[in-house]
Tab-separated table of C-alpha atoms in Angstrom:
chain	number	residue	atom	x	y	z
A	10	MET	CA	0.253	-0.194	0.001
A	11	ASN	CA	1.494	3.283	-1.161
A	12	LYS	CA	-0.238	6.496	0.306
A	13	ALA	CA	0.975	10.472	0.191
A	14	PHE	CA	0.224	13.307	1.840
A	15	ARG	CA	0.532	16.135	-0.584
A	16	PRO	CA	1.560	19.614	1.994
A	17	ALA	CA	2.668	22.784	0.160
A	18	ARG	CA	4.556	22.017	-2.586
A	19	GLY	CA	6.103	18.588	-1.552
A	20	LEU	CA	5.277	15.437	-0.718
A	21	VAL	CA	5.516	12.786	2.119
A	22	ASN	CA	4.929	9.082	1.699
A	23	ARG	CA	4.063	5.923	3.500
A	24	CYS	CA	5.238	2.817	1.695
A	25	SER	CA	5.078	-0.398	3.497
A	26	ARG	CA	8.462	-1.327	2.020
A	27	VAL	CA	10.279	1.233	2.948
A	28	CYS	CA	10.897	2.430	6.409
A	29	GLY	CA	8.547	0.046	8.027
A	30	GLY	CA	5.726	1.927	6.522
A	31	GLU	CA	6.352	5.377	8.549
A	32	ALA	CA	5.750	8.491	6.795
A	33	ARG	CA	8.969	9.611	5.232
A	34	ILE	CA	10.428	12.735	3.342
A	35	ALA	CA	9.424	11.332	-0.339
A	36	LYS	CA	12.518	9.691	-2.133
A	37	THR	CA	14.703	9.214	1.183
A	38	ARG	CA	14.477	6.919	3.909
A	39	ILE	CA	14.410	9.710	6.436
A	40	PRO	CA	11.377	9.011	8.847
A	41	VAL	CA	9.187	12.124	9.870
A	42	TRP	CA	9.276	10.905	13.225
A	43	VAL	CA	13.090	11.316	13.364
A	44	LEU	CA	12.914	14.835	12.335
A	45	VAL	CA	10.080	15.648	15.150
A	46	GLU	CA	12.176	14.046	17.713
A	47	ALA	CA	15.458	15.594	16.740
A	48	ARG	CA	13.379	19.071	16.692
A	49	HIS	CA	11.949	17.905	20.284
A	50	LEU	CA	15.925	17.193	21.236
A	51	GLY	CA	17.109	20.799	20.579
A	52	TYR	CA	17.965	20.957	16.794
A	53	SER	CA	16.971	23.668	14.601
A	54	ASP	CA	16.045	23.625	11.136
A	55	ALA	CA	19.265	24.748	10.039
A	56	ASP	CA	20.876	21.705	11.779
A	57	LEU	CA	18.895	19.323	10.456
A	58	LEU	CA	19.230	20.647	6.786
A	59	THR	CA	23.196	20.281	7.437
A	60	SER	CA	22.732	16.822	9.154
A	61	TYR	CA	20.626	15.653	6.164
A	62	PRO	CA	21.798	17.579	3.008
A	63	THR	CA	19.338	15.218	0.846
A	64	ILE	CA	16.719	17.409	2.068
A	65	THR	CA	14.902	20.663	1.380
A	66	ALA	CA	14.013	23.604	3.758
A	67	THR	CA	10.132	22.806	1.637
A	68	ASP	CA	10.571	18.978	2.908
A	69	LEU	CA	11.088	20.218	6.164
A	70	ALA	CA	8.101	22.424	6.022
A	71	ASN	CA	6.258	19.595	4.699
A	72	ALA	CA	7.344	17.284	7.408
A	73	TRP	CA	6.187	19.742	10.448
A	74	VAL	CA	2.445	20.160	8.504
A	75	TYR	CA	2.122	16.292	8.258
A	76	ALA	CA	3.439	16.001	12.063
A	77	GLU	CA	1.094	18.377	13.174
A	78	ALA	CA	-1.862	16.928	11.328
A	79	HIS	CA	-0.857	13.317	12.477
A	80	PRO	CA	0.251	13.801	15.863
A	81	ASP	CA	-0.476	10.361	17.335
A	82	GLU	CA	1.175	8.664	14.563
A	83	ILE	CA	4.133	10.460	14.971
A	84	GLU	CA	4.404	10.159	18.854
A	85	LEU	CA	3.591	6.210	18.418
A	86	ALA	CA	6.346	5.830	15.919
A	87	ILE	CA	8.505	7.784	18.267
A	88	GLU	CA	7.543	5.419	21.254
A	89	ARG	CA	7.962	2.452	19.378
A	90	ASN	CA	11.635	3.324	18.120
A	91	GLU	CA	12.524	4.267	21.942
A	92	VAL	CA	11.733	0.901	22.794
A	93	ALA	CA	13.449	-0.822	19.925
């Protein structure tokens, strides 16, 4: 199953075969929950763009929109990965 969320000008994808089906920045293996958790830990957008040079400021903006629209999904993913 391939679901796409189309915020502003970019794309956040969910595909069961990539990143365990977690929402991720399109054409990457960077899950939205990873970016959200990094933000919770104090990383700025500039820090994230430096750490993940394959994504753009638009990608980050789309990730934040997705996370805001799906807070339960993102928190669950963070919790699952803290245990792992």
